[in-house]
Amino acid sequence: MNETEKRRRELLEQTRYSYQESGIPAIHPRYRASYSELYGEEEAEQGSLRIRTFICMILFAVFVFMQNEGKDILHISSTKVVQEVSKNADIIDVWKKIP
């Protein structure tokens, strides 16, 4: 092996080492959790998912309570919630309402 081949091999090993230490590659945020599991790194956004899931569960429990007891919260009934959720929204109308 001459000096040129040694230098090439050395540079190749340095390049491999530098990319190996970079962690998770640049990926779409949707798939970041899957990649973090593969690479063994803890993902900070998992805490956000837990918080959002917890908030959704609380809102669902409030909705079920409203529906079972027939109560209104802030002058909103469960039937009004169902109407608003099931209403088909036209994106053009929504866009026009935005100031």
PDB file of N, CA, C and O in Angstrom, residues 2-73:
ATOM      1  N   ASN A   2       0.697   2.113  -0.968  1.00  0.00           N
ATOM      2  CA  ASN A   2       1.525   3.315  -1.015  1.00  0.00           C
ATOM      3  C   ASN A   2       0.884   4.440  -0.201  1.00  0.00           C
ATOM      4  O   ASN A   2      -0.180   4.278   0.395  1.00  0.00           O
ATOM      5  N   GLU A   3       1.511   5.568  -0.186  1.00  0.00           N
ATOM      6  CA  GLU A   3       1.066   6.691   0.636  1.00  0.00           C
ATOM      7  C   GLU A   3      -0.312   7.214   0.204  1.00  0.00           C
ATOM      8  O   GLU A   3      -1.126   7.598   1.033  1.00  0.00           O
ATOM      9  N   THR A   4      -0.571   7.227  -1.081  1.00  0.00           N
ATOM     10  CA  THR A   4      -1.856   7.716  -1.582  1.00  0.00           C
ATOM     11  C   THR A   4      -2.997   6.816  -1.105  1.00  0.00           C
ATOM     12  O   THR A   4      -4.035   7.310  -0.649  1.00  0.00           O
ATOM     13  N   GLU A   5      -2.806   5.529  -1.175  1.00  0.00           N
ATOM     14  CA  GLU A   5      -3.850   4.598  -0.725  1.00  0.00           C
ATOM     15  C   GLU A   5      -4.068   4.707   0.785  1.00  0.00           C
ATOM     16  O   GLU A   5      -5.204   4.644   1.256  1.00  0.00           O
ATOM     17  N   LYS A   6      -2.984   4.874   1.523  1.00  0.00           N
ATOM     18  CA  LYS A   6      -3.123   5.048   2.979  1.00  0.00           C
ATOM     19  C   LYS A   6      -3.913   6.312   3.305  1.00  0.00           C
ATOM     20  O   LYS A   6      -4.772   6.318   4.181  1.00  0.00           O
ATOM     21  N   ARG A   7      -3.604   7.384   2.599  1.00  0.00           N
ATOM     22  CA  ARG A   7      -4.297   8.659   2.834  1.00  0.00           C
ATOM     23  C   ARG A   7      -5.781   8.528   2.480  1.00  0.00           C
ATOM     24  O   ARG A   7      -6.639   9.031   3.208  1.00  0.00           O
ATOM     25  N   ARG A   8      -6.087   7.865   1.382  1.00  0.00           N
ATOM     26  CA  ARG A   8      -7.494   7.660   0.991  1.00  0.00           C
ATOM     27  C   ARG A   8      -8.241   6.857   2.043  1.00  0.00           C
ATOM     28  O   ARG A   8      -9.361   7.171   2.409  1.00  0.00           O
ATOM     29  N   ARG A   9      -7.628   5.786   2.509  1.00  0.00           N
ATOM     30  CA  ARG A   9      -8.263   4.950   3.531  1.00  0.00           C
ATOM     31  C   ARG A   9      -8.483   5.746   4.824  1.00  0.00           C
ATOM     32  O   ARG A   9      -9.516   5.654   5.463  1.00  0.00           O
ATOM     33  N   GLU A  10      -7.511   6.557   5.170  1.00  0.00           N
ATOM     34  CA  GLU A  10      -7.622   7.384   6.371  1.00  0.00           C
ATOM     35  C   GLU A  10      -8.775   8.387   6.244  1.00  0.00           C
ATOM     36  O   GLU A  10      -9.575   8.557   7.162  1.00  0.00           O
ATOM     37  N   LEU A  11      -8.855   9.030   5.094  1.00  0.00           N
ATOM     38  CA  LEU A  11      -9.943   9.973   4.860  1.00  0.00           C
ATOM     39  C   LEU A  11     -11.307   9.275   4.847  1.00  0.00           C
ATOM     40  O   LEU A  11     -12.292   9.808   5.358  1.00  0.00           O
ATOM     41  N   LEU A  12     -11.373   8.091   4.286  1.00  0.00           N
ATOM     42  CA  LEU A  12     -12.610   7.323   4.269  1.00  0.00           C
ATOM     43  C   LEU A  12     -13.059   6.980   5.689  1.00  0.00           C
ATOM     44  O   LEU A  12     -14.228   7.128   6.041  1.00  0.00           O
ATOM     45  N   GLU A  13     -12.128   6.558   6.529  1.00  0.00           N
ATOM     46  CA  GLU A  13     -12.462   6.242   7.917  1.00  0.00           C
ATOM     47  C   GLU A  13     -12.898   7.479   8.686  1.00  0.00           C
ATOM     48  O   GLU A  13     -13.838   7.423   9.486  1.00  0.00           O
ATOM     49  N   GLN A  14     -12.265   8.612   8.425  1.00  0.00           N
ATOM     50  CA  GLN A  14     -12.672   9.853   9.079  1.00  0.00           C
ATOM     51  C   GLN A  14     -14.083  10.257   8.657  1.00  0.00           C
ATOM     52  O   GLN A  14     -14.888  10.690   9.484  1.00  0.00           O
ATOM     53  N   THR A  15     -14.367  10.094   7.379  1.00  0.00           N
ATOM     54  CA  THR A  15     -15.697  10.437   6.881  1.00  0.00           C
ATOM     55  C   THR A  15     -16.752   9.521   7.487  1.00  0.00           C
ATOM     56  O   THR A  15     -17.811   9.981   7.927  1.00  0.00           O
ATOM     57  N   ARG A  16     -16.483   8.232   7.518  1.00  0.00           N
ATOM     58  CA  ARG A  16     -17.429   7.287   8.122  1.00  0.00           C
ATOM     59  C   ARG A  16     -17.660   7.619   9.589  1.00  0.00           C
ATOM     60  O   ARG A  16     -18.773   7.580  10.072  1.00  0.00           O
ATOM     61  N   TYR A  17     -16.610   7.951  10.293  1.00  0.00           N
ATOM     62  CA  TYR A  17     -16.717   8.272  11.713  1.00  0.00           C
ATOM     63  C   TYR A  17     -17.553   9.541  11.920  1.00  0.00           C
ATOM     64  O   TYR A  17     -18.411   9.596  12.798  1.00  0.00           O
ATOM     65  N   SER A  18     -17.310  10.545  11.079  1.00  0.00           N
ATOM     66  CA  SER A  18     -18.049  11.805  11.256  1.00  0.00           C
ATOM     67  C   SER A  18     -19.540  11.615  10.978  1.00  0.00           C
ATOM     68  O   SER A  18     -20.378  12.201  11.660  1.00  0.00           O
ATOM     69  N   TYR A  19     -19.918  10.795  10.015  1.00  0.00           N
ATOM     70  CA  TYR A  19     -21.331  10.555   9.742  1.00  0.00           C
ATOM     71  C   TYR A  19     -21.950   9.616  10.768  1.00  0.00           C
ATOM     72  O   TYR A  19     -23.141   9.672  11.035  1.00  0.00           O
ATOM     73  N   GLN A  20     -21.164   8.761  11.344  1.00  0.00           N
ATOM     74  CA  GLN A  20     -21.664   7.829  12.341  1.00  0.00           C
ATOM     75  C   GLN A  20     -22.045   8.557  13.621  1.00  0.00           C
ATOM     76  O   GLN A  20     -22.983   8.197  14.302  1.00  0.00           O
ATOM     77  N   GLU A  21     -21.370   9.618  13.953  1.00  0.00           N
ATOM     78  CA  GLU A  21     -21.617  10.359  15.180  1.00  0.00           C
ATOM     79  C   GLU A  21     -22.766  11.347  15.048  1.00  0.00           C
ATOM     80  O   GLU A  21     -23.185  11.932  16.016  1.00  0.00           O
ATOM     81  N   SER A  22     -23.303  11.561  13.861  1.00  0.00           N
ATOM     82  CA  SER A  22     -24.306  12.605  13.666  1.00  0.00           C
ATOM     83  C   SER A  22     -25.667  12.243  14.241  1.00  0.00           C
ATOM     84  O   SER A  22     -26.509  13.105  14.417  1.00  0.00           O
ATOM     85  N   GLY A  23     -25.937  10.989  14.535  1.00  0.00           N
ATOM     86  CA  GLY A  23     -27.222  10.605  15.119  1.00  0.00           C
ATOM     87  C   GLY A  23     -28.274  10.372  14.057  1.00  0.00           C
ATOM     88  O   GLY A  23     -28.019   9.773  13.022  1.00  0.00           O
ATOM     89  N   ILE A  24     -29.465  10.881  14.312  1.00  0.00           N
ATOM     90  CA  ILE A  24     -30.586  10.674  13.401  1.00  0.00           C
ATOM     91  C   ILE A  24     -30.370  11.490  12.131  1.00  0.00           C
ATOM     92  O   ILE A  24     -30.079  12.683  12.204  1.00  0.00           O
ATOM     93  N   PRO A  25     -30.540  10.882  10.968  1.00  0.00           N
ATOM     94  CA  PRO A  25     -30.400  11.643   9.726  1.00  0.00           C
ATOM     95  C   PRO A  25     -31.565  12.601   9.543  1.00  0.00           C
ATOM     96  O   PRO A  25     -32.573  12.517  10.243  1.00  0.00           O
ATOM     97  N   ALA A  26     -31.429  13.517   8.617  1.00  0.00           N
ATOM     98  CA  ALA A  26     -32.500  14.471   8.331  1.00  0.00           C
ATOM     99  C   ALA A  26     -33.695  13.723   7.758  1.00  0.00           C
ATOM    100  O   ALA A  26     -33.614  13.146   6.677  1.00  0.00           O
ATOM    101  N   ILE A  27     -34.787  13.714   8.502  1.00  0.00           N
ATOM    102  CA  ILE A  27     -35.981  12.983   8.092  1.00  0.00           C
ATOM    103  C   ILE A  27     -37.202  13.838   8.342  1.00  0.00           C
ATOM    104  O   ILE A  27     -37.151  14.850   9.038  1.00  0.00           O
ATOM    105  N   HIS A  28     -38.319  13.427   7.780  1.00  0.00           N
ATOM    106  CA  HIS A  28     -39.579  14.118   7.982  1.00  0.00           C
ATOM    107  C   HIS A  28     -39.998  13.969   9.447  1.00  0.00           C
ATOM    108  O   HIS A  28     -39.850  12.896  10.030  1.00  0.00           O
ATOM    109  N   PRO A  29     -40.522  15.037  10.062  1.00  0.00           N
ATOM    110  CA  PRO A  29     -40.891  14.961  11.485  1.00  0.00           C
ATOM    111  C   PRO A  29     -41.892  13.851  11.818  1.00  0.00           C
ATOM    112  O   PRO A  29     -41.896  13.334  12.922  1.00  0.00           O
ATOM    113  N   ARG A  30     -42.713  13.472  10.861  1.00  0.00           N
ATOM    114  CA  ARG A  30     -43.694  12.416  11.109  1.00  0.00           C
ATOM    115  C   ARG A  30     -43.020  11.092  11.451  1.00  0.00           C
ATOM    116  O   ARG A  30     -43.522  10.299  12.233  1.00  0.00           O
ATOM    117  N   TYR A  31     -41.868  10.841  10.858  1.00  0.00           N
ATOM    118  CA  TYR A  31     -41.188   9.567  11.046  1.00  0.00           C
ATOM    119  C   TYR A  31     -40.042   9.642  12.049  1.00  0.00           C
ATOM    120  O   TYR A  31     -39.325   8.688  12.252  1.00  0.00           O
ATOM    121  N   ARG A  32     -39.869  10.782  12.691  1.00  0.00           N
ATOM    122  CA  ARG A  32     -38.747  10.974  13.605  1.00  0.00           C
ATOM    123  C   ARG A  32     -38.789  10.005  14.782  1.00  0.00           C
ATOM    124  O   ARG A  32     -37.767   9.488  15.203  1.00  0.00           O
ATOM    125  N   ALA A  33     -39.983   9.733  15.316  1.00  0.00           N
ATOM    126  CA  ALA A  33     -40.091   8.825  16.466  1.00  0.00           C
ATOM    127  C   ALA A  33     -39.641   7.411  16.083  1.00  0.00           C
ATOM    128  O   ALA A  33     -38.940   6.748  16.848  1.00  0.00           O
ATOM    129  N   SER A  34     -40.020   6.968  14.892  1.00  0.00           N
ATOM    130  CA  SER A  34     -39.612   5.628  14.445  1.00  0.00           C
ATOM    131  C   SER A  34     -38.099   5.547  14.302  1.00  0.00           C
ATOM    132  O   SER A  34     -37.476   4.566  14.719  1.00  0.00           O
ATOM    133  N   TYR A  35     -37.511   6.579  13.724  1.00  0.00           N
ATOM    134  CA  TYR A  35     -36.065   6.571  13.552  1.00  0.00           C
ATOM    135  C   TYR A  35     -35.351   6.662  14.889  1.00  0.00           C
ATOM    136  O   TYR A  35     -34.300   6.066  15.077  1.00  0.00           O
ATOM    137  N   SER A  36     -35.918   7.424  15.836  1.00  0.00           N
ATOM    138  CA  SER A  36     -35.249   7.535  17.134  1.00  0.00           C
ATOM    139  C   SER A  36     -35.258   6.198  17.862  1.00  0.00           C
ATOM    140  O   SER A  36     -34.311   5.874  18.581  1.00  0.00           O
ATOM    141  N   GLU A  37     -36.309   5.399  17.670  1.00  0.00           N
ATOM    142  CA  GLU A  37     -36.323   4.061  18.260  1.00  0.00           C
ATOM    143  C   GLU A  37     -35.265   3.179  17.611  1.00  0.00           C
ATOM    144  O   GLU A  37     -34.597   2.400  18.280  1.00  0.00           O
ATOM    145  N   LEU A  38     -35.101   3.307  16.296  1.00  0.00           N
ATOM    146  CA  LEU A  38     -34.105   2.503  15.594  1.00  0.00           C
ATOM    147  C   LEU A  38     -32.696   2.868  16.027  1.00  0.00           C
ATOM    148  O   LEU A  38     -31.837   2.005  16.201  1.00  0.00           O
ATOM    149  N   TYR A  39     -32.452   4.164  16.199  1.00  0.00           N
ATOM    150  CA  TYR A  39     -31.110   4.611  16.529  1.00  0.00           C
ATOM    151  C   TYR A  39     -30.849   4.651  18.028  1.00  0.00           C
ATOM    152  O   TYR A  39     -29.764   4.980  18.452  1.00  0.00           O
ATOM    153  N   GLY A  40     -31.854   4.356  18.840  1.00  0.00           N
ATOM    154  CA  GLY A  40     -31.672   4.283  20.273  1.00  0.00           C
ATOM    155  C   GLY A  40     -31.572   5.625  20.961  1.00  0.00           C
ATOM    156  O   GLY A  40     -31.011   5.740  22.030  1.00  0.00           O
ATOM    157  N   GLU A  41     -32.124   6.670  20.375  1.00  0.00           N
ATOM    158  CA  GLU A  41     -32.095   7.989  20.981  1.00  0.00           C
ATOM    159  C   GLU A  41     -33.482   8.359  21.465  1.00  0.00           C
ATOM    160  O   GLU A  41     -34.482   8.043  20.841  1.00  0.00           O
ATOM    161  N   GLU A  42     -33.549   9.047  22.574  1.00  0.00           N
ATOM    162  CA  GLU A  42     -34.832   9.475  23.132  1.00  0.00           C
ATOM    163  C   GLU A  42     -35.303  10.706  22.373  1.00  0.00           C
ATOM    164  O   GLU A  42     -34.554  11.631  22.119  1.00  0.00           O
ATOM    165  N   GLU A  43     -36.553  10.719  22.027  1.00  0.00           N
ATOM    166  CA  GLU A  43     -37.116  11.821  21.255  1.00  0.00           C
ATOM    167  C   GLU A  43     -37.859  12.774  22.178  1.00  0.00           C
ATOM    168  O   GLU A  43     -38.676  12.362  22.982  1.00  0.00           O
ATOM    169  N   ALA A  44     -37.580  14.066  22.062  1.00  0.00           N
ATOM    170  CA  ALA A  44     -38.198  15.054  22.939  1.00  0.00           C
ATOM    171  C   ALA A  44     -39.677  15.261  22.610  1.00  0.00           C
ATOM    172  O   ALA A  44     -40.454  15.614  23.479  1.00  0.00           O
ATOM    173  N   GLU A  45     -40.081  15.058  21.362  1.00  0.00           N
ATOM    174  CA  GLU A  45     -41.462  15.304  20.983  1.00  0.00           C
ATOM    175  C   GLU A  45     -42.427  14.253  21.512  1.00  0.00           C
ATOM    176  O   GLU A  45     -43.628  14.428  21.437  1.00  0.00           O
ATOM    177  N   GLN A  46     -41.951  13.144  22.033  1.00  0.00           N
ATOM    178  CA  GLN A  46     -42.845  12.136  22.582  1.00  0.00           C
ATOM    179  C   GLN A  46     -43.595  12.693  23.779  1.00  0.00           C
ATOM    180  O   GLN A  46     -44.728  12.346  24.024  1.00  0.00           O
ATOM    181  N   GLY A  47     -42.965  13.590  24.533  1.00  0.00           N
ATOM    182  CA  GLY A  47     -43.638  14.242  25.647  1.00  0.00           C
ATOM    183  C   GLY A  47     -44.807  15.073  25.155  1.00  0.00           C
ATOM    184  O   GLY A  47     -45.858  15.134  25.781  1.00  0.00           O
ATOM    185  N   SER A  48     -44.630  15.724  24.021  1.00  0.00           N
ATOM    186  CA  SER A  48     -45.694  16.521  23.429  1.00  0.00           C
ATOM    187  C   SER A  48     -46.870  15.635  23.023  1.00  0.00           C
ATOM    188  O   SER A  48     -48.022  16.006  23.211  1.00  0.00           O
ATOM    189  N   LEU A  49     -46.576  14.476  22.481  1.00  0.00           N
ATOM    190  CA  LEU A  49     -47.642  13.560  22.093  1.00  0.00           C
ATOM    191  C   LEU A  49     -48.417  13.097  23.314  1.00  0.00           C
ATOM    192  O   LEU A  49     -49.650  13.023  23.284  1.00  0.00           O
ATOM    193  N   ARG A  50     -47.728  12.832  24.387  1.00  0.00           N
ATOM    194  CA  ARG A  50     -48.403  12.408  25.617  1.00  0.00           C
ATOM    195  C   ARG A  50     -49.310  13.499  26.158  1.00  0.00           C
ATOM    196  O   ARG A  50     -50.419  13.229  26.598  1.00  0.00           O
ATOM    197  N   ILE A  51     -48.833  14.730  26.126  1.00  0.00           N
ATOM    198  CA  ILE A  51     -49.637  15.849  26.618  1.00  0.00           C
ATOM    199  C   ILE A  51     -50.875  16.032  25.751  1.00  0.00           C
ATOM    200  O   ILE A  51     -51.990  16.210  26.261  1.00  0.00           O
ATOM    201  N   ARG A  52     -50.706  16.005  24.430  1.00  0.00           N
ATOM    202  CA  ARG A  52     -51.846  16.167  23.535  1.00  0.00           C
ATOM    203  C   ARG A  52     -52.854  15.041  23.702  1.00  0.00           C
ATOM    204  O   ARG A  52     -54.066  15.271  23.681  1.00  0.00           O
ATOM    205  N   THR A  53     -52.363  13.820  23.874  1.00  0.00           N
ATOM    206  CA  THR A  53     -53.264  12.686  24.093  1.00  0.00           C
ATOM    207  C   THR A  53     -54.031  12.853  25.396  1.00  0.00           C
ATOM    208  O   THR A  53     -55.239  12.601  25.454  1.00  0.00           O
ATOM    209  N   PHE A  54     -53.363  13.301  26.448  1.00  0.00           N
ATOM    210  CA  PHE A  54     -54.005  13.521  27.733  1.00  0.00           C
ATOM    211  C   PHE A  54     -55.096  14.595  27.630  1.00  0.00           C
ATOM    212  O   PHE A  54     -56.196  14.430  28.154  1.00  0.00           O
ATOM    213  N   ILE A  55     -54.793  15.689  26.923  1.00  0.00           N
ATOM    214  CA  ILE A  55     -55.785  16.753  26.742  1.00  0.00           C
ATOM    215  C   ILE A  55     -56.995  16.234  25.967  1.00  0.00           C
ATOM    216  O   ILE A  55     -58.143  16.530  26.314  1.00  0.00           O
ATOM    217  N   CYS A  56     -56.761  15.443  24.924  1.00  0.00           N
ATOM    218  CA  CYS A  56     -57.865  14.875  24.146  1.00  0.00           C
ATOM    219  C   CYS A  56     -58.727  13.954  25.001  1.00  0.00           C
ATOM    220  O   CYS A  56     -59.960  13.956  24.886  1.00  0.00           O
ATOM    221  N   MET A  57     -58.092  13.179  25.865  1.00  0.00           N
ATOM    222  CA  MET A  57     -58.856  12.285  26.730  1.00  0.00           C
ATOM    223  C   MET A  57     -59.722  13.084  27.711  1.00  0.00           C
ATOM    224  O   MET A  57     -60.873  12.724  27.969  1.00  0.00           O
ATOM    225  N   ILE A  58     -59.181  14.163  28.242  1.00  0.00           N
ATOM    226  CA  ILE A  58     -59.963  15.016  29.149  1.00  0.00           C
ATOM    227  C   ILE A  58     -61.143  15.638  28.409  1.00  0.00           C
ATOM    228  O   ILE A  58     -62.271  15.652  28.917  1.00  0.00           O
ATOM    229  N   LEU A  59     -60.906  16.158  27.207  1.00  0.00           N
ATOM    230  CA  LEU A  59     -61.996  16.757  26.433  1.00  0.00           C
ATOM    231  C   LEU A  59     -63.066  15.725  26.092  1.00  0.00           C
ATOM    232  O   LEU A  59     -64.265  16.033  26.132  1.00  0.00           O
ATOM    233  N   PHE A  60     -62.663  14.520  25.772  1.00  0.00           N
ATOM    234  CA  PHE A  60     -63.637  13.476  25.484  1.00  0.00           C
ATOM    235  C   PHE A  60     -64.448  13.132  26.733  1.00  0.00           C
ATOM    236  O   PHE A  60     -65.663  12.944  26.666  1.00  0.00           O
ATOM    237  N   ALA A  61     -63.788  13.065  27.888  1.00  0.00           N
ATOM    238  CA  ALA A  61     -64.497  12.775  29.145  1.00  0.00           C
ATOM    239  C   ALA A  61     -65.503  13.881  29.461  1.00  0.00           C
ATOM    240  O   ALA A  61     -66.630  13.605  29.908  1.00  0.00           O
ATOM    241  N   VAL A  62     -65.129  15.129  29.216  1.00  0.00           N
ATOM    242  CA  VAL A  62     -66.053  16.244  29.429  1.00  0.00           C
ATOM    243  C   VAL A  62     -67.240  16.126  28.484  1.00  0.00           C
ATOM    244  O   VAL A  62     -68.392  16.345  28.876  1.00  0.00           O
ATOM    245  N   PHE A  63     -66.982  15.769  27.231  1.00  0.00           N
ATOM    246  CA  PHE A  63     -68.065  15.605  26.263  1.00  0.00           C
ATOM    247  C   PHE A  63     -69.020  14.494  26.689  1.00  0.00           C
ATOM    248  O   PHE A  63     -70.243  14.666  26.641  1.00  0.00           O
ATOM    249  N   VAL A  64     -68.488  13.369  27.128  1.00  0.00           N
ATOM    250  CA  VAL A  64     -69.332  12.253  27.573  1.00  0.00           C
ATOM    251  C   VAL A  64     -70.153  12.674  28.792  1.00  0.00           C
ATOM    252  O   VAL A  64     -71.344  12.370  28.885  1.00  0.00           O
ATOM    253  N   PHE A  65     -69.533  13.402  29.717  1.00  0.00           N
ATOM    254  CA  PHE A  65     -70.255  13.903  30.882  1.00  0.00           C
ATOM    255  C   PHE A  65     -71.396  14.820  30.457  1.00  0.00           C
ATOM    256  O   PHE A  65     -72.518  14.718  30.955  1.00  0.00           O
ATOM    257  N   MET A  66     -71.102  15.737  29.527  1.00  0.00           N
ATOM    258  CA  MET A  66     -72.134  16.663  29.038  1.00  0.00           C
ATOM    259  C   MET A  66     -73.291  15.905  28.405  1.00  0.00           C
ATOM    260  O   MET A  66     -74.456  16.241  28.613  1.00  0.00           O
ATOM    261  N   GLN A  67     -72.981  14.887  27.653  1.00  0.00           N
ATOM    262  CA  GLN A  67     -74.020  14.142  26.947  1.00  0.00           C
ATOM    263  C   GLN A  67     -74.845  13.299  27.919  1.00  0.00           C
ATOM    264  O   GLN A  67     -76.068  13.249  27.804  1.00  0.00           O
ATOM    265  N   ASN A  68     -74.199  12.645  28.874  1.00  0.00           N
ATOM    266  CA  ASN A  68     -74.923  11.786  29.810  1.00  0.00           C
ATOM    267  C   ASN A  68     -75.772  12.583  30.797  1.00  0.00           C
ATOM    268  O   ASN A  68     -76.883  12.174  31.135  1.00  0.00           O
ATOM    269  N   GLU A  69     -75.256  13.699  31.267  1.00  0.00           N
ATOM    270  CA  GLU A  69     -75.968  14.486  32.275  1.00  0.00           C
ATOM    271  C   GLU A  69     -76.869  15.551  31.668  1.00  0.00           C
ATOM    272  O   GLU A  69     -77.658  16.158  32.376  1.00  0.00           O
ATOM    273  N   GLY A  70     -76.725  15.810  30.376  1.00  0.00           N
ATOM    274  CA  GLY A  70     -77.529  16.842  29.733  1.00  0.00           C
ATOM    275  C   GLY A  70     -77.137  18.246  30.175  1.00  0.00           C
ATOM    276  O   GLY A  70     -77.945  19.160  30.159  1.00  0.00           O
ATOM    277  N   LYS A  71     -75.909  18.435  30.573  1.00  0.00           N
ATOM    278  CA  LYS A  71     -75.406  19.726  31.065  1.00  0.00           C
ATOM    279  C   LYS A  71     -74.817  20.537  29.915  1.00  0.00           C
ATOM    280  O   LYS A  71     -74.347  20.001  28.921  1.00  0.00           O
ATOM    281  N   ASP A  72     -74.875  21.864  30.105  1.00  0.00           N
ATOM    282  CA  ASP A  72     -74.218  22.780  29.189  1.00  0.00           C
ATOM    283  C   ASP A  72     -73.004  23.364  29.892  1.00  0.00           C
ATOM    284  O   ASP A  72     -73.060  23.713  31.069  1.00  0.00           O
ATOM    285  N   ILE A  73     -71.904  23.461  29.167  1.00  0.00           N
ATOM    286  CA  ILE A  73     -70.694  24.077  29.702  1.00  0.00           C
ATOM    287  C   ILE A  73     -70.377  25.280  28.829  1.00  0.00           C
ATOM    288  O   ILE A  73     -70.226  25.142  27.599  1.00  0.00           O
TER     289      ILE A  73
END
